[in-house]
PDB file of C-alpha atoms and ligand atoms in Angstrom:
ATOM      1  CA  MET A  23       0.000   0.000   0.000  1.00  0.00           C
ATOM      2  CA  VAL A  24       1.590   3.303  -1.097  1.00  0.00           C
ATOM      3  CA  GLN A  25       1.209   6.582   0.743  1.00  0.00           C
ATOM      4  CA  PRO A  26      -1.475   8.648  -1.022  1.00  0.00           C
ATOM      5  CA  VAL A  27      -0.599  11.811  -2.969  1.00  0.00           C
ATOM      6  CA  ARG A  28      -2.468  14.717  -1.381  1.00  0.00           C
ATOM      7  CA  LYS A  29      -0.268  17.683  -2.247  1.00  0.00           C
ATOM      8  CA  ALA A  30       0.793  19.284  -5.496  1.00  0.00           C
ATOM      9  CA  VAL A  31       3.463  21.868  -6.233  1.00  0.00           C
ATOM     10  CA  PHE A  32       3.090  24.253  -9.163  1.00  0.00           C
ATOM     11  CA  PRO A  33       6.395  25.904 -10.105  1.00  0.00           C
ATOM     12  CA  VAL A  34       5.381  29.199 -11.691  1.00  0.00           C
ATOM     13  CA  ALA A  35       8.345  31.460 -10.984  1.00  0.00           C
ATOM     14  CA  GLY A  36      10.177  31.120 -14.325  1.00  0.00           C
ATOM     15  CA  LEU A  37      10.818  34.090 -16.593  1.00  0.00           C
ATOM     16  CA  GLY A  38       9.136  32.644 -19.691  1.00  0.00           C
ATOM     17  CA  THR A  39      11.755  34.197 -21.963  1.00  0.00           C
ATOM     18  CA  ARG A  40      10.734  32.030 -24.916  1.00  0.00           C
ATOM     19  CA  PHE A  41       7.425  33.832 -24.913  1.00  0.00           C
ATOM     20  CA  LEU A  42       8.562  37.429 -24.931  1.00  0.00           C
ATOM     21  CA  PRO A  43       7.201  40.021 -25.344  1.00  0.00           C
ATOM     22  CA  ALA A  44       3.907  38.513 -24.041  1.00  0.00           C
ATOM     23  CA  THR A  45       5.630  37.538 -20.787  1.00  0.00           C
ATOM     24  CA  LYS A  46       7.356  40.840 -20.151  1.00  0.00           C
ATOM     25  CA  VAL A  47       4.661  41.762 -17.642  1.00  0.00           C
ATOM     26  CA  MET A  48       2.197  38.874 -17.753  1.00  0.00           C
ATOM     27  CA  PRO A  49       3.222  35.571 -16.185  1.00  0.00           C
ATOM     28  CA  LYS A  50       3.464  32.807 -18.782  1.00  0.00           C
ATOM     29  CA  GLU A  51       1.157  30.707 -16.612  1.00  0.00           C
ATOM     30  CA  MET A  52      -1.632  33.276 -17.030  1.00  0.00           C
ATOM     31  CA  LEU A  53      -1.670  32.945 -20.825  1.00  0.00           C
ATOM     32  CA  PRO A  54      -5.150  31.730 -21.779  1.00  0.00           C
ATOM     33  CA  VAL A  55      -5.794  28.656 -23.856  1.00  0.00           C
ATOM     34  CA  VAL A  56      -9.192  29.517 -25.359  1.00  0.00           C
ATOM     35  CA  ASP A  57     -10.613  31.220 -22.267  1.00  0.00           C
ATOM     36  CA  LYS A  58      -8.763  29.750 -19.293  1.00  0.00           C
ATOM     37  CA  PRO A  59      -5.273  30.553 -18.011  1.00  0.00           C
ATOM     38  CA  LEU A  60      -2.726  27.739 -18.030  1.00  0.00           C
ATOM     39  CA  ILE A  61      -2.468  27.761 -14.235  1.00  0.00           C
ATOM     40  CA  GLN A  62      -6.183  27.092 -13.926  1.00  0.00           C
ATOM     41  CA  TYR A  63      -5.977  24.022 -16.154  1.00  0.00           C
ATOM     42  CA  ALA A  64      -3.177  22.766 -13.903  1.00  0.00           C
ATOM     43  CA  ILE A  65      -5.135  23.347 -10.691  1.00  0.00           C
ATOM     44  CA  GLU A  66      -8.207  21.624 -12.160  1.00  0.00           C
ATOM     45  CA  GLU A  67      -6.146  18.625 -13.280  1.00  0.00           C
ATOM     46  CA  ALA A  68      -4.810  18.290  -9.733  1.00  0.00           C
ATOM     47  CA  ARG A  69      -8.229  18.751  -8.164  1.00  0.00           C
ATOM     48  CA  ASP A  70      -9.655  16.006 -10.417  1.00  0.00           C
ATOM     49  CA  ALA A  71      -6.860  13.734  -9.181  1.00  0.00           C
ATOM     50  CA  GLY A  72      -7.890  14.204  -5.540  1.00  0.00           C
ATOM     51  CA  ILE A  73      -5.218  16.738  -4.567  1.00  0.00           C
ATOM     52  CA  GLU A  74      -6.161  18.627  -1.409  1.00  0.00           C
ATOM     53  CA  ASP A  75      -3.241  21.041  -0.947  1.00  0.00           C
ATOM     54  CA  PHE A  76      -2.059  23.245  -3.792  1.00  0.00           C
ATOM     55  CA  ILE A  77       1.289  25.017  -3.438  1.00  0.00           C
ATOM     56  CA  LEU A  78       2.250  27.676  -5.965  1.00  0.00           C
ATOM     57  CA  VAL A  79       5.906  28.642  -6.122  1.00  0.00           C
ATOM     58  CA  THR A  80       5.666  32.167  -7.452  1.00  0.00           C
ATOM     59  CA  GLY A  81       8.174  34.932  -8.000  1.00  0.00           C
ATOM     60  CA  ARG A  82       8.505  38.538  -8.870  1.00  0.00           C
ATOM     61  CA  GLY A  83       5.708  39.861 -11.078  1.00  0.00           C
ATOM     62  CA  LYS A  84       3.459  36.849 -10.519  1.00  0.00           C
ATOM     63  CA  ASN A  85       0.780  38.510  -8.377  1.00  0.00           C
ATOM     64  CA  LEU A  86      -1.821  38.209 -11.118  1.00  0.00           C
ATOM     65  CA  MET A  87      -2.049  34.518 -10.318  1.00  0.00           C
ATOM     66  CA  GLU A  88      -2.948  35.203  -6.698  1.00  0.00           C
ATOM     67  CA  ASP A  89      -5.564  37.708  -7.842  1.00  0.00           C
ATOM     68  CA  HIS A  90      -6.990  35.156 -10.249  1.00  0.00           C
ATOM     69  CA  PHE A  91      -7.756  32.768  -7.388  1.00  0.00           C
ATOM     70  CA  ASP A  92      -9.222  35.435  -5.083  1.00  0.00           C
ATOM     71  CA  HIS A  93     -12.824  36.576  -4.862  1.00  0.00           C
ATOM     72  CA  ALA A  94     -13.598  39.380  -7.304  1.00  0.00           C
ATOM     73  CA  TYR A  95     -16.353  41.065  -5.295  1.00  0.00           C
ATOM     74  CA  GLU A  96     -17.139  43.847  -7.743  1.00  0.00           C
ATOM     75  CA  LEU A  97     -17.254  41.545 -10.759  1.00  0.00           C
ATOM     76  CA  GLU A  98     -19.368  38.998  -8.889  1.00  0.00           C
ATOM     77  CA  ALA A  99     -21.838  41.699  -7.765  1.00  0.00           C
ATOM     78  CA  ILE A 100     -22.224  42.956 -11.331  1.00  0.00           C
ATOM     79  CA  LEU A 101     -22.710  39.462 -12.730  1.00  0.00           C
ATOM     80  CA  MET A 102     -25.329  38.797 -10.057  1.00  0.00           C
ATOM     81  CA  ASP A 103     -27.146  42.076 -10.832  1.00  0.00           C
ATOM     82  CA  ARG A 104     -27.216  41.210 -14.495  1.00  0.00           C
ATOM     83  CA  GLY A 105     -28.525  37.704 -13.865  1.00  0.00           C
ATOM     84  CA  ARG A 106     -25.424  36.094 -15.419  1.00  0.00           C
ATOM     85  CA  ALA A 107     -25.607  32.948 -13.271  1.00  0.00           C
ATOM     86  CA  GLY A 108     -23.397  30.846 -15.569  1.00  0.00           C
ATOM     87  CA  ASP A 109     -20.566  33.376 -15.601  1.00  0.00           C
ATOM     88  CA  LEU A 110     -20.908  33.851 -11.854  1.00  0.00           C
ATOM     89  CA  ASP A 111     -20.458  30.105 -11.280  1.00  0.00           C
ATOM     90  CA  THR A 112     -17.423  30.153 -13.569  1.00  0.00           C
ATOM     91  CA  VAL A 113     -15.619  32.816 -11.568  1.00  0.00           C
ATOM     92  CA  GLN A 114     -16.700  31.509  -8.167  1.00  0.00           C
ATOM     93  CA  ASP A 115     -15.800  27.849  -8.750  1.00  0.00           C
ATOM     94  CA  LEU A 116     -12.324  28.279 -10.135  1.00  0.00           C
ATOM     95  CA  ALA A 117     -10.295  28.370  -6.923  1.00  0.00           C
ATOM     96  CA  PRO A 118      -9.498  25.689  -4.366  1.00  0.00           C
ATOM     97  CA  GLY A 119     -11.202  26.216  -0.988  1.00  0.00           C
ATOM     98  CA  SER A 120      -9.941  28.497   1.752  1.00  0.00           C
ATOM     99  CA  GLY A 121      -6.692  27.260   3.251  1.00  0.00           C
ATOM    100  CA  GLN A 122      -6.073  24.785   0.419  1.00  0.00           C
ATOM    101  CA  LEU A 123      -4.039  27.138  -1.708  1.00  0.00           C
ATOM    102  CA  SER A 124      -0.621  28.295  -0.475  1.00  0.00           C
ATOM    103  CA  TYR A 125       1.993  30.506  -2.031  1.00  0.00           C
ATOM    104  CA  THR A 126       5.692  30.530  -1.485  1.00  0.00           C
ATOM    105  CA  ARG A 127       8.315  32.591  -3.248  1.00  0.00           C
ATOM    106  CA  GLN A 128      11.322  31.642  -5.284  1.00  0.00           C
ATOM    107  CA  ARG A 129      13.311  34.823  -4.988  1.00  0.00           C
ATOM    108  CA  ARG A 130      15.382  34.163  -8.089  1.00  0.00           C
ATOM    109  CA  PRO A 131      14.629  31.717 -10.924  1.00  0.00           C
ATOM    110  CA  LEU A 132      17.514  29.332 -10.293  1.00  0.00           C
ATOM    111  CA  GLY A 133      15.873  26.352 -11.985  1.00  0.00           C
ATOM    112  CA  LEU A 134      12.972  23.926 -11.680  1.00  0.00           C
ATOM    113  CA  GLY A 135      14.727  21.899  -8.963  1.00  0.00           C
ATOM    114  CA  HIS A 136      15.213  25.043  -6.908  1.00  0.00           C
ATOM    115  CA  ALA A 137      11.566  26.048  -7.404  1.00  0.00           C
ATOM    116  CA  VAL A 138      10.418  22.661  -6.087  1.00  0.00           C
ATOM    117  CA  TRP A 139      12.869  22.943  -3.173  1.00  0.00           C
ATOM    118  CA  CYS A 140      11.205  26.250  -2.249  1.00  0.00           C
ATOM    119  CA  ALA A 141       8.028  24.275  -1.447  1.00  0.00           C
ATOM    120  CA  ARG A 142       9.800  21.918   1.001  1.00  0.00           C
ATOM    121  CA  GLN A 143       8.094  23.244   4.162  1.00  0.00           C
ATOM    122  CA  PHE A 144       4.688  22.443   2.734  1.00  0.00           C
ATOM    123  CA  ILE A 145       5.522  18.847   1.873  1.00  0.00           C
ATOM    124  CA  LEU A 146       6.704  17.514   5.243  1.00  0.00           C
ATOM    125  CA  GLY A 147       7.595  13.916   4.506  1.00  0.00           C
ATOM    126  CA  GLU A 148       4.787  13.031   2.105  1.00  0.00           C
ATOM    127  CA  PRO A 149       4.792  12.042  -1.549  1.00  0.00           C
ATOM    128  CA  PHE A 150       3.708  14.944  -3.735  1.00  0.00           C
ATOM    129  CA  ALA A 151       2.910  15.841  -7.317  1.00  0.00           C
ATOM    130  CA  VAL A 152       4.591  18.537  -9.396  1.00  0.00           C
ATOM    131  CA  ILE A 153       2.729  20.072 -12.333  1.00  0.00           C
ATOM    132  CA  SER A 154       4.339  22.500 -14.771  1.00  0.00           C
ATOM    133  CA  PRO A 155       1.391  24.528 -16.024  1.00  0.00           C
ATOM    134  CA  ASP A 156       3.052  25.264 -19.351  1.00  0.00           C
ATOM    135  CA  ASP A 157       2.831  21.577 -20.276  1.00  0.00           C
ATOM    136  CA  LEU A 158      -0.826  21.110 -21.042  1.00  0.00           C
ATOM    137  CA  VAL A 159      -2.178  17.579 -21.480  1.00  0.00           C
ATOM    138  CA  LEU A 160      -5.487  17.104 -23.258  1.00  0.00           C
ATOM    139  CA  SER A 161      -6.876  13.815 -21.989  1.00  0.00           C
ATOM    140  CA  THR A 162      -9.780  12.173 -20.212  1.00  0.00           C
ATOM    141  CA  PRO A 163      -9.122  11.251 -17.497  1.00  0.00           C
ATOM    142  CA  GLY A 164      -6.488  13.882 -16.759  1.00  0.00           C
ATOM    143  CA  CYS A 165      -2.787  13.055 -16.877  1.00  0.00           C
ATOM    144  CA  LEU A 166      -2.349  13.207 -13.086  1.00  0.00           C
ATOM    145  CA  VAL A 167      -5.304  10.846 -12.507  1.00  0.00           C
ATOM    146  CA  GLN A 168      -3.626   8.340 -14.842  1.00  0.00           C
ATOM    147  CA  MET A 169      -0.282   8.793 -13.103  1.00  0.00           C
ATOM    148  CA  ILE A 170      -1.729   8.239  -9.649  1.00  0.00           C
ATOM    149  CA  GLU A 171      -3.261   4.969 -10.867  1.00  0.00           C
ATOM    150  CA  ALA A 172       0.186   3.883 -12.069  1.00  0.00           C
ATOM    151  CA  TYR A 173       1.819   5.130  -8.848  1.00  0.00           C
ATOM    152  CA  ASN A 174      -0.608   3.020  -6.810  1.00  0.00           C
ATOM    153  CA  GLU A 175       0.798  -0.031  -8.619  1.00  0.00           C
ATOM    154  CA  VAL A 176       4.534   0.694  -8.478  1.00  0.00           C
ATOM    155  CA  GLY A 177       5.083   3.397  -5.809  1.00  0.00           C
ATOM    156  CA  GLY A 178       8.312   5.395  -5.686  1.00  0.00           C
ATOM    157  CA  ASN A 179       8.895   8.206  -8.149  1.00  0.00           C
ATOM    158  CA  VAL A 180       6.724   8.278 -11.266  1.00  0.00           C
ATOM    159  CA  VAL A 181       7.120  10.832 -14.056  1.00  0.00           C
ATOM    160  CA  ALA A 182       5.056  11.326 -17.197  1.00  0.00           C
ATOM    161  CA  VAL A 183       7.055  10.521 -20.326  1.00  0.00           C
ATOM    162  CA  GLU A 184       6.679  10.545 -24.078  1.00  0.00           C
ATOM    163  CA  ASP A 185       8.911   9.644 -26.969  1.00  0.00           C
ATOM    164  CA  VAL A 186      10.367  12.656 -28.753  1.00  0.00           C
ATOM    165  CA  PRO A 187      12.293  12.849 -32.047  1.00  0.00           C
ATOM    166  CA  ARG A 188      15.966  12.152 -31.293  1.00  0.00           C
ATOM    167  CA  GLU A 189      17.041  15.629 -32.409  1.00  0.00           C
ATOM    168  CA  GLN A 190      14.979  17.073 -29.524  1.00  0.00           C
ATOM    169  CA  THR A 191      16.546  15.169 -26.617  1.00  0.00           C
ATOM    170  CA  ASN A 192      18.570  18.271 -25.706  1.00  0.00           C
ATOM    171  CA  ARG A 193      15.354  19.963 -24.560  1.00  0.00           C
ATOM    172  CA  TYR A 194      14.271  17.348 -21.995  1.00  0.00           C
ATOM    173  CA  GLY A 195      15.226  15.105 -19.121  1.00  0.00           C
ATOM    174  CA  ILE A 196      15.785  11.683 -20.724  1.00  0.00           C
ATOM    175  CA  LEU A 197      15.410   8.207 -19.198  1.00  0.00           C
ATOM    176  CA  ASP A 198      18.116   5.568 -19.271  1.00  0.00           C
ATOM    177  CA  VAL A 199      15.751   2.607 -19.446  1.00  0.00           C
ATOM    178  CA  GLU A 200      16.297  -0.663 -17.564  1.00  0.00           C
ATOM    179  CA  SER A 201      13.040  -2.357 -18.582  1.00  0.00           C
ATOM    180  CA  ASP A 202       9.948  -1.266 -20.434  1.00  0.00           C
ATOM    181  CA  ASP A 203       6.511  -2.868 -20.725  1.00  0.00           C
ATOM    182  CA  GLY A 204       5.206  -0.223 -23.125  1.00  0.00           C
ATOM    183  CA  ARG A 205       3.267   1.587 -20.393  1.00  0.00           C
ATOM    184  CA  LEU A 206       5.779   1.857 -17.571  1.00  0.00           C
ATOM    185  CA  ALA A 207       9.494   2.196 -18.210  1.00  0.00           C
ATOM    186  CA  LYS A 208      11.758   1.485 -15.244  1.00  0.00           C
ATOM    187  CA  ALA A 209      14.768   3.805 -15.274  1.00  0.00           C
ATOM    188  CA  LYS A 210      18.306   3.066 -14.149  1.00  0.00           C
ATOM    189  CA  GLY A 211      19.399   6.656 -14.758  1.00  0.00           C
ATOM    190  CA  LEU A 212      18.340  10.077 -16.004  1.00  0.00           C
ATOM    191  CA  ILE A 213      20.167  12.733 -17.984  1.00  0.00           C
ATOM    192  CA  GLU A 214      19.062  16.336 -18.347  1.00  0.00           C
ATOM    193  CA  LYS A 215      19.152  17.721 -21.903  1.00  0.00           C
ATOM    194  CA  PRO A 216      21.616  15.237 -23.453  1.00  0.00           C
ATOM    195  CA  ASP A 217      22.951  15.795 -26.958  1.00  0.00           C
ATOM    196  CA  PRO A 218      21.006  13.594 -29.394  1.00  0.00           C
ATOM    197  CA  ALA A 219      24.134  11.509 -30.073  1.00  0.00           C
ATOM    198  CA  GLU A 220      24.574  10.762 -26.365  1.00  0.00           C
ATOM    199  CA  ALA A 221      20.957  10.358 -25.260  1.00  0.00           C
ATOM    200  CA  PRO A 222      20.400   6.898 -23.736  1.00  0.00           C
ATOM    201  CA  SER A 223      16.841   6.841 -25.146  1.00  0.00           C
ATOM    202  CA  THR A 224      14.272   9.223 -26.591  1.00  0.00           C
ATOM    203  CA  LEU A 225      11.899   8.825 -23.664  1.00  0.00           C
ATOM    204  CA  SER A 226      11.545  12.329 -22.294  1.00  0.00           C
ATOM    205  CA  ILE A 227      10.077  13.670 -19.078  1.00  0.00           C
ATOM    206  CA  ILE A 228       7.239  16.160 -19.434  1.00  0.00           C
ATOM    207  CA  GLY A 229       5.927  18.478 -16.731  1.00  0.00           C
ATOM    208  CA  ARG A 230       4.178  15.945 -14.480  1.00  0.00           C
ATOM    209  CA  TYR A 231       5.874  14.215 -11.556  1.00  0.00           C
ATOM    210  CA  ILE A 232       4.954  12.172  -8.496  1.00  0.00           C
ATOM    211  CA  LEU A 233       7.883  12.337  -6.115  1.00  0.00           C
ATOM    212  CA  GLN A 234       8.889  10.967  -2.763  1.00  0.00           C
ATOM    213  CA  PRO A 235      10.114  13.525  -0.220  1.00  0.00           C
ATOM    214  CA  GLU A 236      13.645  12.017  -0.371  1.00  0.00           C
ATOM    215  CA  VAL A 237      14.212  14.179  -3.439  1.00  0.00           C
ATOM    216  CA  PHE A 238      14.694  17.105  -1.026  1.00  0.00           C
ATOM    217  CA  ASP A 239      17.803  15.395   0.432  1.00  0.00           C
ATOM    218  CA  HIS A 240      19.438  16.075  -2.926  1.00  0.00           C
ATOM    219  CA  LEU A 241      17.784  19.411  -3.739  1.00  0.00           C
ATOM    220  CA  ASP A 242      19.062  20.657  -0.354  1.00  0.00           C
ATOM    221  CA  LYS A 243      22.583  20.597  -1.815  1.00  0.00           C
ATOM    222  CA  HIS A 244      21.723  23.201  -4.466  1.00  0.00           C
ATOM    223  CA  GLU A 245      23.961  21.562  -7.059  1.00  0.00           C
ATOM    224  CA  THR A 246      23.734  23.138 -10.483  1.00  0.00           C
ATOM    225  CA  GLY A 247      23.518  21.111 -13.674  1.00  0.00           C
ATOM    226  CA  ALA A 248      22.637  21.702 -17.335  1.00  0.00           C
ATOM    227  CA  GLY A 249      22.426  25.397 -18.195  1.00  0.00           C
ATOM    228  CA  GLY A 250      23.804  26.342 -14.761  1.00  0.00           C
ATOM    229  CA  GLU A 251      20.354  25.681 -13.229  1.00  0.00           C
ATOM    230  CA  ILE A 252      19.408  23.563 -10.224  1.00  0.00           C
ATOM    231  CA  GLN A 253      17.763  20.714 -12.079  1.00  0.00           C
ATOM    232  CA  LEU A 254      14.971  18.529 -10.718  1.00  0.00           C
ATOM    233  CA  THR A 255      16.136  15.749 -13.040  1.00  0.00           C
ATOM    234  CA  ASP A 256      19.547  15.592 -11.319  1.00  0.00           C
ATOM    235  CA  ALA A 257      17.980  15.299  -7.853  1.00  0.00           C
ATOM    236  CA  MET A 258      15.561  12.603  -9.070  1.00  0.00           C
ATOM    237  CA  ALA A 259      18.432  10.713 -10.710  1.00  0.00           C
ATOM    238  CA  LYS A 260      20.233  10.511  -7.362  1.00  0.00           C
ATOM    239  CA  THR A 261      17.270   8.716  -5.751  1.00  0.00           C
ATOM    240  CA  ILE A 262      17.496   5.840  -8.273  1.00  0.00           C
ATOM    241  CA  GLY A 263      18.776   2.739  -6.515  1.00  0.00           C
ATOM    242  CA  ASN A 264      17.037   3.668  -3.261  1.00  0.00           C
ATOM    243  CA  ILE A 265      13.582   4.324  -4.655  1.00  0.00           C
ATOM    244  CA  PRO A 266      11.931   2.791  -7.739  1.00  0.00           C
ATOM    245  CA  PHE A 267      11.773   5.227 -10.645  1.00  0.00           C
ATOM    246  CA  HIS A 268       9.298   4.790 -13.481  1.00  0.00           C
ATOM    247  CA  GLY A 269       8.412   6.763 -16.560  1.00  0.00           C
ATOM    248  CA  PHE A 270       4.709   6.484 -17.305  1.00  0.00           C
ATOM    249  CA  ARG A 271       3.401   6.797 -20.860  1.00  0.00           C
ATOM    250  CA  PHE A 272       0.150   8.688 -20.382  1.00  0.00           C
ATOM    251  CA  SER A 273      -2.625   8.653 -22.916  1.00  0.00           C
ATOM    252  CA  GLY A 274      -3.488  12.073 -24.290  1.00  0.00           C
ATOM    253  CA  LYS A 275      -1.926  14.861 -26.271  1.00  0.00           C
ATOM    254  CA  ARG A 276       0.666  17.162 -24.724  1.00  0.00           C
ATOM    255  CA  PHE A 277       1.190  20.752 -25.782  1.00  0.00           C
ATOM    256  CA  ASP A 278       4.319  22.652 -24.789  1.00  0.00           C
ATOM    257  CA  CYS A 279       2.699  26.002 -24.151  1.00  0.00           C
ATOM    258  CA  GLY A 280       6.068  27.468 -23.174  1.00  0.00           C
ATOM    259  CA  THR A 281       6.727  27.734 -26.922  1.00  0.00           C
ATOM    260  CA  LYS A 282       4.769  29.858 -29.348  1.00  0.00           C
ATOM    261  CA  ALA A 283       3.980  27.005 -31.744  1.00  0.00           C
ATOM    262  CA  GLY A 284       2.861  24.715 -28.914  1.00  0.00           C
ATOM    263  CA  PHE A 285       0.675  27.410 -27.429  1.00  0.00           C
ATOM    264  CA  VAL A 286      -1.063  28.267 -30.712  1.00  0.00           C
ATOM    265  CA  THR A 287      -1.640  24.575 -31.461  1.00  0.00           C
ATOM    266  CA  ALA A 288      -3.093  24.043 -27.974  1.00  0.00           C
ATOM    267  CA  ASN A 289      -5.556  26.848 -28.574  1.00  0.00           C
ATOM    268  CA  VAL A 290      -6.785  25.228 -31.766  1.00  0.00           C
ATOM    269  CA  ALA A 291      -6.974  21.753 -30.207  1.00  0.00           C
ATOM    270  CA  TYR A 292      -8.840  22.917 -27.107  1.00  0.00           C
ATOM    271  CA  ALA A 293     -11.226  25.047 -29.182  1.00  0.00           C
ATOM    272  CA  MET A 294     -11.983  22.010 -31.352  1.00  0.00           C
ATOM    273  CA  GLU A 295     -13.027  20.114 -28.210  1.00  0.00           C
ATOM    274  CA  ARG A 296     -15.637  22.744 -27.381  1.00  0.00           C
ATOM    275  CA  ASP A 297     -19.213  22.337 -28.604  1.00  0.00           C
ATOM    276  CA  ASP A 298     -19.722  26.114 -28.591  1.00  0.00           C
ATOM    277  CA  LEU A 299     -16.661  26.791 -30.748  1.00  0.00           C
ATOM    278  CA  SER A 300     -15.571  23.831 -32.842  1.00  0.00           C
ATOM    279  CA  ASP A 301     -17.746  24.436 -35.935  1.00  0.00           C
ATOM    280  CA  GLU A 302     -16.851  28.093 -36.178  1.00  0.00           C
ATOM    281  CA  ILE A 303     -13.139  27.479 -35.641  1.00  0.00           C
ATOM    282  CA  ARG A 304     -13.044  24.619 -38.161  1.00  0.00           C
ATOM    283  CA  GLU A 305     -14.667  26.832 -40.803  1.00  0.00           C
ATOM    284  CA  SER A 306     -12.358  29.766 -40.068  1.00  0.00           C
ATOM    285  CA  ILE A 307      -9.239  27.616 -40.287  1.00  0.00           C
ATOM    286  CA  LYS A 308     -10.417  25.946 -43.492  1.00  0.00           C
ATOM    287  CA  ALA A 309     -11.063  29.330 -45.078  1.00  0.00           C
ATOM    288  CA  PHE A 310      -7.732  30.622 -43.928  1.00  0.00           C
ATOM    289  CA  LEU A 311      -5.769  27.635 -45.221  1.00  0.00           C
TER     290      LEU A 311
HETATM  291  P1  UTP B 428      10.650  26.454 -18.067  1.00  0.00           P
HETATM  292  O1  UTP B 428      12.116  26.320 -18.136  1.00  0.00           O
HETATM  293  O2  UTP B 428       9.836  25.929 -19.186  1.00  0.00           O
HETATM  294  O3  UTP B 428      10.189  27.963 -17.857  1.00  0.00           O
HETATM  295  O4  UTP B 428      10.160  25.866 -16.695  1.00  0.00           O
HETATM  296  P2  UTP B 428      10.912  29.323 -17.977  1.00  0.00           P
HETATM  297  O5  UTP B 428      12.296  29.294 -17.464  1.00  0.00           O
HETATM  298  O6  UTP B 428       9.953  30.284 -17.356  1.00  0.00           O
HETATM  299  O7  UTP B 428      10.849  29.564 -19.559  1.00  0.00           O
HETATM  300  P3  UTP B 428      11.898  30.091 -20.612  1.00  0.00           P
HETATM  301  O8  UTP B 428      12.798  28.937 -20.908  1.00  0.00           O
HETATM  302  O9  UTP B 428      12.597  31.290 -20.027  1.00  0.00           O
HETATM  303  O10 UTP B 428      11.018  30.474 -21.775  1.00  0.00           O
HETATM  304  C1  UTP B 428       8.995  25.063 -16.518  1.00  0.00           C
HETATM  305  C2  UTP B 428       8.170  25.562 -15.334  1.00  0.00           C
HETATM  306  O11 UTP B 428       9.005  25.755 -14.195  1.00  0.00           O
HETATM  307  C3  UTP B 428       8.875  27.069 -13.692  1.00  0.00           C
HETATM  308  C4  UTP B 428       8.341  27.908 -14.838  1.00  0.00           C
HETATM  309  O12 UTP B 428       7.575  28.996 -14.343  1.00  0.00           O
HETATM  310  C5  UTP B 428       7.505  26.925 -15.622  1.00  0.00           C
HETATM  311  O13 UTP B 428       6.163  26.855 -15.159  1.00  0.00           O
HETATM  312  N1  UTP B 428      10.184  27.521 -13.199  1.00  0.00           N
HETATM  313  C6  UTP B 428      11.304  27.395 -13.965  1.00  0.00           C
HETATM  314  C7  UTP B 428      10.270  28.081 -11.939  1.00  0.00           C
HETATM  315  O14 UTP B 428       9.261  28.186 -11.212  1.00  0.00           O
HETATM  316  N2  UTP B 428      11.483  28.515 -11.477  1.00  0.00           N
HETATM  317  C8  UTP B 428      12.609  28.406 -12.218  1.00  0.00           C
HETATM  318  O15 UTP B 428      13.688  28.822 -11.737  1.00  0.00           O
HETATM  319  C9  UTP B 428      12.514  27.841 -13.501  1.00  0.00           C
END
């Protein structure tokens, strides 16, 4: 019986430089896909997976996210006056309950591993999930629900993986695979952003993790890795041997919304899933092409 996953960390303190100038003032995680900011998709995915405590690691210029999850009294009063019950529900239901949402600060964006380390006081010896809001996964059930099912079978550390073209291995954490049943790949090592010629596989880690608290033993050391950043991959790699480590091939389609092409594609894909939009969007795109 594995310890249940009740907490999730959302690292949202990065600079989003690949998305400038949009992210000069606006946090990348507030970019909307159709009509919802990325961070809200991430919170909803976690909520659907039974997460009870949501920890956002924010940074300078990220206050919009806190505002997004607060009550908007004036807006709610106006919507109520105008009888806009549907819109009122939309804005009232989007946040976790009081006391379930916590914020901590990463004072400088020193890397994903450092951002996760900043949440250490909230984790206190429990397994936890990490969701990068800029990786959006379109799937039913959600990616984290699928991962928790897999975690309940194998325990330890479980990360979401997908195969990428070999020329892209230098963008991801890559698994060195010991055994693979097509759904779960057991790793004997991990390498962050290897050159394609040196990558041990093409199985790459995307922004979904279930981690045991032992990862903090390694993050505590603040060792820098690829790109001079404190890498989560390096800390996870050091737990292999003590804790089982599996890559889980989720079902669904991932969009890297940290890139312009990924973000635009996600907008089209999510719009096509919507009954109120799909016909219009399909016609517009057809006409445009
Ligand atoms: P990315 O590396 O994709 O985000 O990190 P970035 O650094 O903001 O983007 P670019 O490369 O400059 O365009 C994935 C997630 O980790 C968070 C980011 O906010 C993003 O959600 N992150 C990254 C942090 O919270 N702190 C960091 O130091 C780095």
